[in-house]
């Protein structure tokens, strides 16, 4: 497991080993640690705008002794067929899941870029800029990645964030759906159904999801 | 009582008396509990001594912060404080010169207005010049420097840096805002940068 301090140290070391400035977006457990929602995570999930930036980051990881590993045990087979599946690197207990441009079929949307929660700059030899997405985006992406413990993480976020905006999350899912992500509404609907066993989520969000799904089919 | 439920009941600002009353326990028990939550990172305190001690309690852990752009802008601006719209933290060396460039990059009116006060704190013009050139922001820095000098005391930029790095192109500090006031026209033409301010903005923000 990776603790918050491990994570900060690791990013600092990586910033000393990259060959130019790199920016990326943190989601999943990594982002949750930056928020203070949890103390440790199994993996570090990062999304890069371009494959080139991911490549520079990977070069630094390889310098630090990380080796590529298969995503086969971590994601469901359906997702692994996707071209935008992550490249995964491992060293001991520490694992990086690195996406470029897309998280499976989910794009880096204008809202993700604008509505950030935090920006952490790690100034080493070059600057490693890590942008932390909003909780609504994190929940949406957790619904998409469908890994073990993702639902528990979402429950942890919802229990601690009383200002969680479901409308924002659903609107973002609809935007993603309209831009080619055919899974996002199905994944989010499944997650909301599961969550409704534990937390109150209004029916209107499900209706909006069904309407958006039908709209696409009709077209 | 469960940890989460406890935090939910206490969330916000509390004194020891209000915390004890909320939880229906004695003052000493509440003190012990808050001390434990503080160790876990859910509580920070202010005051003490002659002032009443206040406990800030949150549902999620209050993590230590590394200062970033907003911290520097607010530190050196006595006239108004920015309410950060995202949490910027820098792990490593972060100087006033870096903060100035970051503020220009935000393209935010208030951040750029606040950064005028930083010119009096610049100590390393060489770093600012090279950083600005690298990030294609030097023209903007030069224009803001001239504006800052109109309204407040600033350190003087060495003459060797006092020239635009990009020529023949008009750059907008905050597109599409552009001043119509004659006072800034000279600066606009010198640096090729459209200034978004009016006189009144500078009076409020930078004087």
Coordinates of N, CA, C and O in Angstrom, one line a residue, chain A residues 139-140 142-144 146 151 154 166 186-196 201:
Chain A
X139 N -15.8 10.3 -8.6 CA -16.8 9.2 -8.5 C -17.2 8.7 -9.8 O -17.3 7.4 -10.0
X140 N -17.3 9.5 -10.8 CA -17.7 9.1 -12.2 C -16.7 8.1 -12.7 O -17.0 7.0 -13.2
X142 N -14.5 6.4 -11.0 CA -14.5 5.1 -10.2 C -15.7 4.2 -10.7 O -15.5 3.0 -10.7
X143 N -16.8 4.8 -11.1 CA -17.9 4.0 -11.6 C -17.5 3.3 -12.9 O -17.9 2.2 -13.2
X144 N -16.6 4.0 -13.7 CA -16.2 3.5 -15.0 C -15.2 2.4 -14.8 O -15.2 1.3 -15.5
X146 N -14.6 0.3 -12.4 CA -15.2 -0.9 -11.8 C -14.2 -1.9 -11.2 O -14.2 -3.1 -11.5
X151 N -16.6 0.8 -5.2 CA -17.8 1.2 -4.5 C -17.6 1.7 -3.1 O -18.2 2.7 -2.6
X154 N -16.3 5.1 -3.2 CA -17.4 6.1 -3.5 C -18.2 6.3 -2.3 O -18.5 7.5 -2.0
X166 N -24.7 15.5 -7.5 CA -25.1 14.4 -8.4 C -25.4 15.0 -9.8 O -25.2 14.3 -10.8
X186 N -24.2 3.4 -18.6 CA -24.5 2.1 -18.1 C -23.8 1.9 -16.8 O -24.3 1.5 -15.8
X187 N -22.5 2.3 -16.8 CA -21.7 2.1 -15.6 C -22.2 3.0 -14.4 O -22.3 2.6 -13.3
X188 N -22.6 4.2 -14.8 CA -23.0 5.2 -13.7 C -24.4 4.7 -13.2 O -24.6 4.7 -12.0
X189 N -25.2 4.2 -14.1 CA -26.6 3.8 -13.6 C -26.4 2.6 -12.6 O -27.0 2.6 -11.6
X190 N -25.5 1.7 -13.0 CA -25.3 0.5 -12.1 C -24.7 1.0 -10.8 O -25.2 0.5 -9.7
X191 N -23.8 1.9 -10.8 CA -23.2 2.4 -9.5 C -24.3 3.1 -8.7 O -24.4 2.9 -7.5
X192 N -25.1 3.9 -9.3 CA -26.2 4.7 -8.6 C -27.1 3.7 -7.9 O -27.5 3.8 -6.8
X193 N -27.5 2.7 -8.7 CA -28.4 1.6 -8.2 C -27.8 1.0 -6.9 O -28.5 0.8 -6.0
X194 N -26.6 0.6 -7.0 CA -25.9 0.0 -5.9 C -25.8 1.0 -4.7 O -26.1 0.6 -3.6
X195 N -25.5 2.2 -5.0 CA -25.3 3.2 -3.9 C -26.7 3.5 -3.2 O -26.7 3.8 -2.0
X196 N -27.7 3.4 -4.0 CA -29.1 3.8 -3.4 C -29.4 2.8 -2.2 O -30.3 3.1 -1.5
X201 N -30.2 9.0 -3.1 CA -30.0 9.6 -4.4 C -31.3 9.7 -5.1 O -32.0 8.7 -5.2

